[in-house]
Short mmCIF file of C-alpha atoms and ligand atoms in Angstrom, two decimals:
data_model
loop_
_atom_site.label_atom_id
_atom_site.label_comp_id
_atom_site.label_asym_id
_atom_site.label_seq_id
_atom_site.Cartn_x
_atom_site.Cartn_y
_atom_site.Cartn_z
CA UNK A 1 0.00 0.00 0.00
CA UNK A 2 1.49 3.69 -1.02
CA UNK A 3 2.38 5.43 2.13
CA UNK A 4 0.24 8.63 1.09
CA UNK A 5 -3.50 7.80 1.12
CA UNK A 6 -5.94 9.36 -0.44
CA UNK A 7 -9.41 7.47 -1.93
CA UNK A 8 -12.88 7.79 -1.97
CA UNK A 9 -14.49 4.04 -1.55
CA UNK A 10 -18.28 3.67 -2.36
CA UNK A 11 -20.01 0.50 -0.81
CA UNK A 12 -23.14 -0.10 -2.64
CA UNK A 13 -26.35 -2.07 -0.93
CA UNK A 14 -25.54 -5.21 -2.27
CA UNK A 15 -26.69 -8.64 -0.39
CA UNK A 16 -24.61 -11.59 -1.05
CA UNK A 17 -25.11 -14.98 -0.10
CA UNK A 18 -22.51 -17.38 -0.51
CA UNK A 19 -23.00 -21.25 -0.18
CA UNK A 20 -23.45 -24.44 -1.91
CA UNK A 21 -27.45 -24.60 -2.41
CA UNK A 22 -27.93 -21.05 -2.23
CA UNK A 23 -29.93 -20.64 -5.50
CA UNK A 24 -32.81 -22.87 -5.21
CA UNK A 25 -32.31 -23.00 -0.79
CA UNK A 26 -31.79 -18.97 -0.83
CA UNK A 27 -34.18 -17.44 -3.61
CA UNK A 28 -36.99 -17.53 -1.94
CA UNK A 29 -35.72 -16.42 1.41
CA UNK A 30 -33.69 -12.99 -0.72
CA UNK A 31 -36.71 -12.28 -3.03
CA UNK A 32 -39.34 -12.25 -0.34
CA UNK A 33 -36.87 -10.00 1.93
CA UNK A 34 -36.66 -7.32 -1.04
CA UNK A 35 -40.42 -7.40 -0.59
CA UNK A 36 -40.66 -8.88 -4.64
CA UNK A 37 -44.33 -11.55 -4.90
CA UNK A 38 -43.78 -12.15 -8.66
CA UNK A 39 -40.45 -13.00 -10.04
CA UNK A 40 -39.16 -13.85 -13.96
CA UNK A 41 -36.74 -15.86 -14.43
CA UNK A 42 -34.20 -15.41 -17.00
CA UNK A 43 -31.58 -17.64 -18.47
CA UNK A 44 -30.41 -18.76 -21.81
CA UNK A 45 -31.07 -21.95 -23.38
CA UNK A 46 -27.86 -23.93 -22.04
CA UNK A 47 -28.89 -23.24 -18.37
CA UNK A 48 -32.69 -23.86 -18.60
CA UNK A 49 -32.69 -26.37 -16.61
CA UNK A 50 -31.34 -24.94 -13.16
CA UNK A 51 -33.32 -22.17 -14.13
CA UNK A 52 -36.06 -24.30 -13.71
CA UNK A 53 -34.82 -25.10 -10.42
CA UNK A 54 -34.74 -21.74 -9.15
CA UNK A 55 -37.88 -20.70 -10.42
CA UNK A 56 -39.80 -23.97 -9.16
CA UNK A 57 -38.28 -23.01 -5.50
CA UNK A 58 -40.02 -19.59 -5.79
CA UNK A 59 -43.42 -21.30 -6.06
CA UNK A 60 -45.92 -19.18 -6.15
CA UNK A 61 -43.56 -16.22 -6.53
CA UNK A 62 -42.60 -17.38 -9.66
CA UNK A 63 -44.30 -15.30 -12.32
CA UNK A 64 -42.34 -17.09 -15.14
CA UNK A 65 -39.50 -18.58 -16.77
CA UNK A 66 -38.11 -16.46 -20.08
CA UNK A 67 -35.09 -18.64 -21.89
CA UNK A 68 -34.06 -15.80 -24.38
CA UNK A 69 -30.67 -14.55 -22.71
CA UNK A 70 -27.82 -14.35 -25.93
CA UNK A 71 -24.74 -13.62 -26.15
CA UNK A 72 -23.95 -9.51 -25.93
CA UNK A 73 -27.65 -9.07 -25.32
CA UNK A 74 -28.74 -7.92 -28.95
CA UNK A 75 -31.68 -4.76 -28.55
CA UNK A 76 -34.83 -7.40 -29.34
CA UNK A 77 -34.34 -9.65 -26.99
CA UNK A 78 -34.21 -6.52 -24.65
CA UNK A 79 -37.23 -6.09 -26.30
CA UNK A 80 -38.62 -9.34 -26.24
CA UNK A 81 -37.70 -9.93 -22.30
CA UNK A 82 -39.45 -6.58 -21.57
CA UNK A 83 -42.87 -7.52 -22.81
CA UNK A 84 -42.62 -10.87 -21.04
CA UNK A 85 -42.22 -9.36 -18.06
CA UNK A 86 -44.68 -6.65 -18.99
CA UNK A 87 -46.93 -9.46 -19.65
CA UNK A 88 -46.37 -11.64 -16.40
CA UNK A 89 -46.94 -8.56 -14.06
CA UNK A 90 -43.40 -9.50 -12.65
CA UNK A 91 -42.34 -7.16 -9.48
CA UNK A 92 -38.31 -8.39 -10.05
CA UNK A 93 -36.35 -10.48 -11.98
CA UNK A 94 -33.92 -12.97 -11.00
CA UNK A 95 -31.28 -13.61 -13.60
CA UNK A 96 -29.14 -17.17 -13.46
CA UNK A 97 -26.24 -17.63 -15.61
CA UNK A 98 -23.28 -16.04 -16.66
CA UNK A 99 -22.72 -12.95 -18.31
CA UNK A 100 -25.27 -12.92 -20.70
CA UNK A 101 -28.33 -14.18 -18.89
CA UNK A 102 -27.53 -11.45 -16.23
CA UNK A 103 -26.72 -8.80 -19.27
CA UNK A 104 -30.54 -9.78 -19.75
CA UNK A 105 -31.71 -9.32 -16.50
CA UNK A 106 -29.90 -5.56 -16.79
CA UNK A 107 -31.40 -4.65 -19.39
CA UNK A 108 -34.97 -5.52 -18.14
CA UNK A 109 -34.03 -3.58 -15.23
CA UNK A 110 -32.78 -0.20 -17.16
CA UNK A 111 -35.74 -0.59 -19.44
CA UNK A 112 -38.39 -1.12 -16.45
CA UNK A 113 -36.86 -0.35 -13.15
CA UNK A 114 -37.43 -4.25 -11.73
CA UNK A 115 -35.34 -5.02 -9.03
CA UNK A 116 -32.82 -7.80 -10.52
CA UNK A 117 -31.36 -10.32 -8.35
CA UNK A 118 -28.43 -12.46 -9.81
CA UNK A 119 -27.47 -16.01 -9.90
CA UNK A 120 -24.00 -16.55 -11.35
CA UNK A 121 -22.88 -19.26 -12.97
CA UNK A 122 -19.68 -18.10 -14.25
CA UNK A 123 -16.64 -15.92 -13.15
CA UNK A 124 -17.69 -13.19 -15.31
CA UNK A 125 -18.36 -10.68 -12.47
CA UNK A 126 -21.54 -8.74 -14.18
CA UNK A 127 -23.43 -9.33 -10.89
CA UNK A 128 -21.06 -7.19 -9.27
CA UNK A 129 -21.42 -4.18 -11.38
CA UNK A 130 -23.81 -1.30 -11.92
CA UNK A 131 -22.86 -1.91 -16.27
CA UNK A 132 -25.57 -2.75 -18.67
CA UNK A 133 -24.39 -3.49 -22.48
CA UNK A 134 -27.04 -3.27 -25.39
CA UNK A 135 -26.14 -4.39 -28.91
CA UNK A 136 -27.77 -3.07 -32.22
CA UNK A 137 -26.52 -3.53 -35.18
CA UNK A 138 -23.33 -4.75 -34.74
CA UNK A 139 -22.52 -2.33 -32.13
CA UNK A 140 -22.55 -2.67 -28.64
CA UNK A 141 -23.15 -0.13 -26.44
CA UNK A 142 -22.37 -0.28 -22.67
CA UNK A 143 -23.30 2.47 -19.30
CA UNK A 144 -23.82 2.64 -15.74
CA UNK A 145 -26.64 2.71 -14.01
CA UNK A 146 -27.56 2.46 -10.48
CA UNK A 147 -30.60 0.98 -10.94
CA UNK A 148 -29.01 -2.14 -13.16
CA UNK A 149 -26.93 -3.23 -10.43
CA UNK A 150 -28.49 -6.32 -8.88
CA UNK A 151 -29.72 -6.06 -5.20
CA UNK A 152 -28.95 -9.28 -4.30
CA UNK A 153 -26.42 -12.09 -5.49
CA UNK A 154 -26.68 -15.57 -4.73
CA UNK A 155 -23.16 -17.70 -5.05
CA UNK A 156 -23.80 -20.96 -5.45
CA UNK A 157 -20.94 -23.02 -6.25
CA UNK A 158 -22.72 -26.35 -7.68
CA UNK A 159 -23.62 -24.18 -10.66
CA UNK A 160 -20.74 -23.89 -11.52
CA UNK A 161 -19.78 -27.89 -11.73
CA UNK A 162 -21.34 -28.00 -14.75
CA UNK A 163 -19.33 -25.42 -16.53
CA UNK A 164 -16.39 -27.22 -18.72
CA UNK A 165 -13.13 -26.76 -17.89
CA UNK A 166 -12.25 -25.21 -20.60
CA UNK A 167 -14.40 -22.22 -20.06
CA UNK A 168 -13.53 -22.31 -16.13
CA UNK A 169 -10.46 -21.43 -16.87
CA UNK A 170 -10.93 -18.68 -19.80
CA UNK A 171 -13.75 -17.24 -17.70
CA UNK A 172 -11.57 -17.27 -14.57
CA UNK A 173 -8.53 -15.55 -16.03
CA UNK A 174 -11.07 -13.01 -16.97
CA UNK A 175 -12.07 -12.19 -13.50
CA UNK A 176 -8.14 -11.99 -12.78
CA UNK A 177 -8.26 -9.38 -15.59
CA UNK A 178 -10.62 -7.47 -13.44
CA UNK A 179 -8.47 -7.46 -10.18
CA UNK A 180 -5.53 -7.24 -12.19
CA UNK A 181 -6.35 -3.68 -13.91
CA UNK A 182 -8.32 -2.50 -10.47
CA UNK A 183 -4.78 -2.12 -8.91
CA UNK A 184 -3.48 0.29 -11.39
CA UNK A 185 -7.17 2.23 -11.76
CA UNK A 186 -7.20 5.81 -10.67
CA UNK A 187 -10.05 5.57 -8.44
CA UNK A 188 -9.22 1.88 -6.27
CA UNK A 189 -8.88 2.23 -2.85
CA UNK A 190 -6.99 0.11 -0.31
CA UNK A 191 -10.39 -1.88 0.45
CA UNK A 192 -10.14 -2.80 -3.85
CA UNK A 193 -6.57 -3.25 -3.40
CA UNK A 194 -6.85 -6.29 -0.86
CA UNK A 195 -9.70 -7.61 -2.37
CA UNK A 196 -7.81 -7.45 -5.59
CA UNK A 197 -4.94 -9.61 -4.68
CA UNK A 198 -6.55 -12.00 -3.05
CA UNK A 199 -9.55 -12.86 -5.87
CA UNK A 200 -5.64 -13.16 -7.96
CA UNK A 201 -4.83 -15.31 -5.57
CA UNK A 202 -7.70 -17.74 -4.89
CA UNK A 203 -8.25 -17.66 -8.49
CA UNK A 204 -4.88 -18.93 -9.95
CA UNK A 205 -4.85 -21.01 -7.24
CA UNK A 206 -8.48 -22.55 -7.89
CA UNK A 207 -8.00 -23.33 -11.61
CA UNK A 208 -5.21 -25.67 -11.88
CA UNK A 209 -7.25 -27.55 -9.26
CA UNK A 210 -10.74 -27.04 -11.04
CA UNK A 211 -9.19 -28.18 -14.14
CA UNK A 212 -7.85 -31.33 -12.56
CA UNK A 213 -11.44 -32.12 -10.63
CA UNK A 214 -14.30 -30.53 -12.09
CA UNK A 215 -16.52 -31.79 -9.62
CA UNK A 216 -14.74 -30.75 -6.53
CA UNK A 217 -16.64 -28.46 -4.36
CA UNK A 218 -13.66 -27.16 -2.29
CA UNK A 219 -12.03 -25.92 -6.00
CA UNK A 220 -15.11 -24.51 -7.34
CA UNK A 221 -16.09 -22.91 -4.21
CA UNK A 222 -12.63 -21.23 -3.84
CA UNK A 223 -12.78 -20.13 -7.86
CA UNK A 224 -16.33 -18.87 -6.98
CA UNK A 225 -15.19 -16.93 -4.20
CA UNK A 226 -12.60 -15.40 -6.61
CA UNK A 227 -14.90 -14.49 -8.82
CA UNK A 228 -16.85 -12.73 -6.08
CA UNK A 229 -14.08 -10.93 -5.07
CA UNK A 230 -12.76 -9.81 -8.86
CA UNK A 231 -16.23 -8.72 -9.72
CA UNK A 232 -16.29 -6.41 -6.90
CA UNK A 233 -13.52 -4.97 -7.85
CA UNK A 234 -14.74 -4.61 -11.58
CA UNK A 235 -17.44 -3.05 -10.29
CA UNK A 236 -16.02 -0.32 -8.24
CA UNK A 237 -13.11 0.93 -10.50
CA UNK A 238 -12.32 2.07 -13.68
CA UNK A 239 -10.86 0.04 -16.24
CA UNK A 240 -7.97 0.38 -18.68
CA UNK A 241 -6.13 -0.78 -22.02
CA UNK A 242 -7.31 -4.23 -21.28
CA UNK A 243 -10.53 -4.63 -21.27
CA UNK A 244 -11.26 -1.59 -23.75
CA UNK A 245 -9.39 -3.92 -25.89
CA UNK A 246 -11.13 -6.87 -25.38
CA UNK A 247 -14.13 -4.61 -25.59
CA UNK A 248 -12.98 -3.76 -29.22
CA UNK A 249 -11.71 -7.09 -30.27
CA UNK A 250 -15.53 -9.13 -28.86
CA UNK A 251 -17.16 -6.32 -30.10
CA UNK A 252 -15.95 -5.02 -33.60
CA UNK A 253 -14.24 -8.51 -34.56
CA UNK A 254 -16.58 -11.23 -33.23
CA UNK A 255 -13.68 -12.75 -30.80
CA UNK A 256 -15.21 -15.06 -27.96
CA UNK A 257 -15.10 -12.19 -24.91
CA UNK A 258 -13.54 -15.12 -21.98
CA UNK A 259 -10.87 -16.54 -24.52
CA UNK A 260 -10.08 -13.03 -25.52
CA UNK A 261 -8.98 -11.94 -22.08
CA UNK A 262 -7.44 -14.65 -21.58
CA UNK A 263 -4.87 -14.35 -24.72
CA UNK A 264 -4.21 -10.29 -24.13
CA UNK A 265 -4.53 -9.71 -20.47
CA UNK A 266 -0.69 -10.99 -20.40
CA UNK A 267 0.23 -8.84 -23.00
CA UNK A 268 -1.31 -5.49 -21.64
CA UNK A 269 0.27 -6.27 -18.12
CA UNK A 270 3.44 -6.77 -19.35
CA UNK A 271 2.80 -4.05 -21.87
CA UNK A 272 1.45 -1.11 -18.32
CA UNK A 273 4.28 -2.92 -16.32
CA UNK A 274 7.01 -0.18 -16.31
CA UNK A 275 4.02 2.60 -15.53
CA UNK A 276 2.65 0.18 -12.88
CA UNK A 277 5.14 -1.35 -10.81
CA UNK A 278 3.33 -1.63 -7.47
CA UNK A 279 0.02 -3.35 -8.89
CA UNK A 280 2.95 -5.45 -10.82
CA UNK A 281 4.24 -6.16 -7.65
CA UNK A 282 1.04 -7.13 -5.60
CA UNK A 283 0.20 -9.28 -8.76
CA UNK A 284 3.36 -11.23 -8.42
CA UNK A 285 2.83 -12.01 -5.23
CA UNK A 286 -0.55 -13.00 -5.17
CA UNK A 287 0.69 -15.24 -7.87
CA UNK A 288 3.71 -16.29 -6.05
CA UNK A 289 5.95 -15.60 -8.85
CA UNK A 290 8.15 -12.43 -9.84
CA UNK A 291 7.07 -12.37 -13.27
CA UNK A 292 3.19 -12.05 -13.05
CA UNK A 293 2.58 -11.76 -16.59
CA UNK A 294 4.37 -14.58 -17.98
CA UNK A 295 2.56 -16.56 -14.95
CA UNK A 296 -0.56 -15.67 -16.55
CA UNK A 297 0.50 -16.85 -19.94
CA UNK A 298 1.78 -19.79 -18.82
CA UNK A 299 -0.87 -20.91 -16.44
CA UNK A 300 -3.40 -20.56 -19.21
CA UNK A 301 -1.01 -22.61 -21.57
CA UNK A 302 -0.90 -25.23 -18.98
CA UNK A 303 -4.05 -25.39 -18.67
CA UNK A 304 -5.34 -26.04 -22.38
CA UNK A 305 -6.41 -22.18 -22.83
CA UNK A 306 -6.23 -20.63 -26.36
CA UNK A 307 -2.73 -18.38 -26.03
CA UNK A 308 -2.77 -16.18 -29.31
CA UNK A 309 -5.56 -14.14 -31.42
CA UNK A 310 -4.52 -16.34 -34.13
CA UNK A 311 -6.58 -19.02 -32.91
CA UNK A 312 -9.44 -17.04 -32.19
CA UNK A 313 -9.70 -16.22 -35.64
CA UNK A 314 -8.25 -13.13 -35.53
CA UNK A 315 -6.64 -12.13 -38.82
CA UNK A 316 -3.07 -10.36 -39.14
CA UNK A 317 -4.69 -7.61 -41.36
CA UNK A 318 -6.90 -6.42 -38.88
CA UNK A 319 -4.21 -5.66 -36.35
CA UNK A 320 -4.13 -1.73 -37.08
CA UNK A 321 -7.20 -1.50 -37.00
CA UNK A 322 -7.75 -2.68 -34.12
CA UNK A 323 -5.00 -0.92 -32.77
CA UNK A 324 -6.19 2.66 -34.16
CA UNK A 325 -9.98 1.85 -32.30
CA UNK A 326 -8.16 1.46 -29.30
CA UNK A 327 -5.90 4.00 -29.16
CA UNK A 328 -8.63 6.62 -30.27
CA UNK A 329 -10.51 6.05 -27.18
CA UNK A 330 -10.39 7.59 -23.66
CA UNK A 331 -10.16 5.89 -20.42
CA UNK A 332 -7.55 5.63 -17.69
CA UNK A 333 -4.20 3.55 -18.26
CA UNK A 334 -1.05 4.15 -16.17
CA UNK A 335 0.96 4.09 -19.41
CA UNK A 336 0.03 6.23 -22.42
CA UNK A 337 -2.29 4.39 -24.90
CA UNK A 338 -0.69 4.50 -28.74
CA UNK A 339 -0.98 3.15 -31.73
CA UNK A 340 2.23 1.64 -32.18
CA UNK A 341 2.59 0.54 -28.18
CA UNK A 342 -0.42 -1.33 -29.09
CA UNK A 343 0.19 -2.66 -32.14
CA UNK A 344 3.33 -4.25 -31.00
CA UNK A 345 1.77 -6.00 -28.00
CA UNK A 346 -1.54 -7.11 -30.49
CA UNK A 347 1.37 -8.72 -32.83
CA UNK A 348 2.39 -10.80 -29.60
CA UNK A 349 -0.91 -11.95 -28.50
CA UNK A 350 -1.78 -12.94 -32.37
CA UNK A 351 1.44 -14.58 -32.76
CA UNK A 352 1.07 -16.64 -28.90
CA UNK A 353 4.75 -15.61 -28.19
CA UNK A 354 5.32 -14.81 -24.34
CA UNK A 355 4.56 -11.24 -23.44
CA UNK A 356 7.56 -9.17 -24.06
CA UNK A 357 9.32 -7.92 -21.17
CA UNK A 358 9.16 -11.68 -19.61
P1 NAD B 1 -22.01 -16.37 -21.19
O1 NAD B 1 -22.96 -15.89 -20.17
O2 NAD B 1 -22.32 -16.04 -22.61
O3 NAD B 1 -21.79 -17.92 -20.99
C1 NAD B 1 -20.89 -18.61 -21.84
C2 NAD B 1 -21.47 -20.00 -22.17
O4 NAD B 1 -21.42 -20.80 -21.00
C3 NAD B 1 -22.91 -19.96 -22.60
O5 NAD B 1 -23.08 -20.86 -23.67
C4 NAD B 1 -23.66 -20.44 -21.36
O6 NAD B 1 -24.87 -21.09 -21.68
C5 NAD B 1 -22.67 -21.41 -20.77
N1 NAD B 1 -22.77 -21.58 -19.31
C6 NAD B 1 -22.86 -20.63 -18.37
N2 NAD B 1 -22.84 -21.17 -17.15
C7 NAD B 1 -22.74 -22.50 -17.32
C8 NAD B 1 -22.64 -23.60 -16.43
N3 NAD B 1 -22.60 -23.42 -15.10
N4 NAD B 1 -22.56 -24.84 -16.93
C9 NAD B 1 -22.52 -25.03 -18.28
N5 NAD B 1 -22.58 -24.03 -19.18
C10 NAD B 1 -22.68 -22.78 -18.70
O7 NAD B 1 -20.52 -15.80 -20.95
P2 NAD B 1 -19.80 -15.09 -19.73
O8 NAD B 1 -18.36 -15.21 -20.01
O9 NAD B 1 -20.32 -15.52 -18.43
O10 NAD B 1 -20.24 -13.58 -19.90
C11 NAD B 1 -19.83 -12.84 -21.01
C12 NAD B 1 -20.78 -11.70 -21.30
O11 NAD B 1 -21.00 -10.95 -20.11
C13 NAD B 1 -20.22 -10.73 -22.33
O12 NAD B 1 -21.27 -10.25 -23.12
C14 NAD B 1 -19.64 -9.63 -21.47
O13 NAD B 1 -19.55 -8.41 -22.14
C15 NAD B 1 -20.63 -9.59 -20.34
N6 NAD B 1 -20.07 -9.07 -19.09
C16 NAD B 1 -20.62 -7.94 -18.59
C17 NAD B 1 -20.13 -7.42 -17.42
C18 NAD B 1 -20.76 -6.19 -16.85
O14 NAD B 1 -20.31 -5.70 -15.81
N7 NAD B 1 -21.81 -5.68 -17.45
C19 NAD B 1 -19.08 -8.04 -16.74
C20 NAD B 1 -18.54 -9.21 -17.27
C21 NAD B 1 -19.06 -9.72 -18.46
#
């Protein structure tokens, strides 16, 4: 921690219940404390089933189940979710899946003003956040907005048993990309700062073990936790190169948004490293290495995770493009953000050579 302190931290009235069971043993319990009597359930097609679960243990607070949820949540089925809701009278919503099912959920809520309450299923870390994305045409548009920001979040780690490995770990080095930036963001505080390293921590230590024993509840509720932990921290700072990158790569290029932080957030932290060497620092230890970005590489190589654009589909010709998006934009980075810099760290990642500096 930097001897001179100076922050401004911002809890938000978030519940969160944390343990094995919690989404069909807890919904009820949460819902009916928020006051909500008629509940819809969102979800996407893959995760219909516990959805099912949930919403049969709200009973009769269960004012339906909606399966619609897609990736990057495209404007109609905004639409579409909005006048299903409008339709069952629903008081609240209660959104269970990853990213996208809760991306669902958010956008009910900014459209309506129903109280959302979230049921992860992946290390994503929307739940934690007050962001909503739209897409139209192509585009996706993202904000803030208080009222987005789910009241309630129930962990439940035997969700997350049934997510392949493969996406356990791409989903779970994105929640270290969360923590990771948060330590360099302008406006983290100390509180960000420990929660930041140890989400890093729990996390790389949770995958190799996850990947090794999907079905093991002390792994996937230690990953969970991690997730918890890197969402809050998503949620309370500002973000950087990285993820406007990945923001520009899933969103202008059609890359896979997990896999694609997976393959650059070594490259950006190696990349901000000379401009950030005490969130370099806390990062290495919370990995228990001194070289936290080629740790990250490697323990997604290890692991089976994609390592380069390349393989993502990304071709070689749309490097400068990408580069010149990114570059043209303006959020915080602790280095400055240019076109060559980024070019020259995009070649890495496409290529899957170790980030430079390592
Ligand atoms: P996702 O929600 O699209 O899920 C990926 C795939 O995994 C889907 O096919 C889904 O059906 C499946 N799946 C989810 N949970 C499963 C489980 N337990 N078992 C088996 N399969 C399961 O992807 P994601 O990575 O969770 O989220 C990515 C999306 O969320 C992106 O659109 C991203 O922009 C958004 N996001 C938003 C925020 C925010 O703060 N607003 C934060 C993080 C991510």
């Amino acid at each position: 921690m930097s001897d001179h302190l100076d922050f401004t931290h911002e809890t938000r009235p978030v519940r969160v219940v944390f343990r094995p069971g919690a989404a069909t043993g807890a919904v009820a319990t949460e819902t009916a404390r928020l006051g909500l009597r008629r509940l819809l359930v969102v979800c996407g097609a893959r995760g219909a089933d516990t959805a099912r679960a949930v919403a049969d243990a709200l009973g009769p607070a269960c004012a339906g189940l909606h399966d619609g949820a897609l990736p990057h949540v495209p404007v109609e089925a905004a639409d579409r979710v909005v006048a299903v809701a409008r339709a069952a009278g629903a008081d609240g919503c209660v959104a269970v899946g990853g990213g996208s099912a809760i991306g669902l959920g958010k956008a009910l809520a900014l459209r309506t003003g129903l109280p959302l309450i979230a049921v992860p299923s992946t290390y994503a870390g929307s739940e934690a956040t007050a962001v909503w994305g739209l897409t139209e045409n192509g585009a996706k548009r993202t904000g803030q907005d208080a009222v987005v920001q789910p009241r309630a979040i129930l962990y439940d780690p035997q969700l997350t048993h049934s997510l392949p490995v493969a996406l356990s770990v791409t989903s779970g080095i994105n929640a270290i990309a969360h923590a990771a930036e948060a330590l360099y963001a302008p406006d983290r505080s100390p509180l960000i700062a420990l929660m930041a390293e140890d989400g890093v921590r729990a996390m790389a230590g949770a995958l190799p073990e996850v990947a090794a024993d999907p079905g093991s509840p002390r792994a996937r509720g230690r990953a969970l936790y991690a997730a918890w932990l890197c969402g809050s921290c998503l949620g309370a700072t500002a973000m950087g190169l990285h993820h406007k990158l990945c923001h520009v790569l899933g969103g202008g290029f059609g890359l896979p948004h997990a896999e694609t932080h997976t393959v650059v957030l070594p490259h950006v932290l190696a990349h901000n490293a000379p401009a950030a060497p005490e969130a370099l620092a806390v990062l290495a230890r919370a990995l228990g290495t001194g070289d936290a970005p080629r740790a990250l590489h490697d323990l997604a190589a290890r692991l089976g995770a994609p390592t380069s654009l390349a393989e993502l589909g990304l071709k070689e010709s749309d490097l400068t493009a990408a580069a010149e998006q990114v570059a043209a934009q303006t959020y915080p980075n602790p280095r400055e953000v240019t076109v060559p810099g980024v070019l020259a760290l995009l070649r890495a990642a496409h290529a899957g050579d170790p980030p430079s500096g390592s």
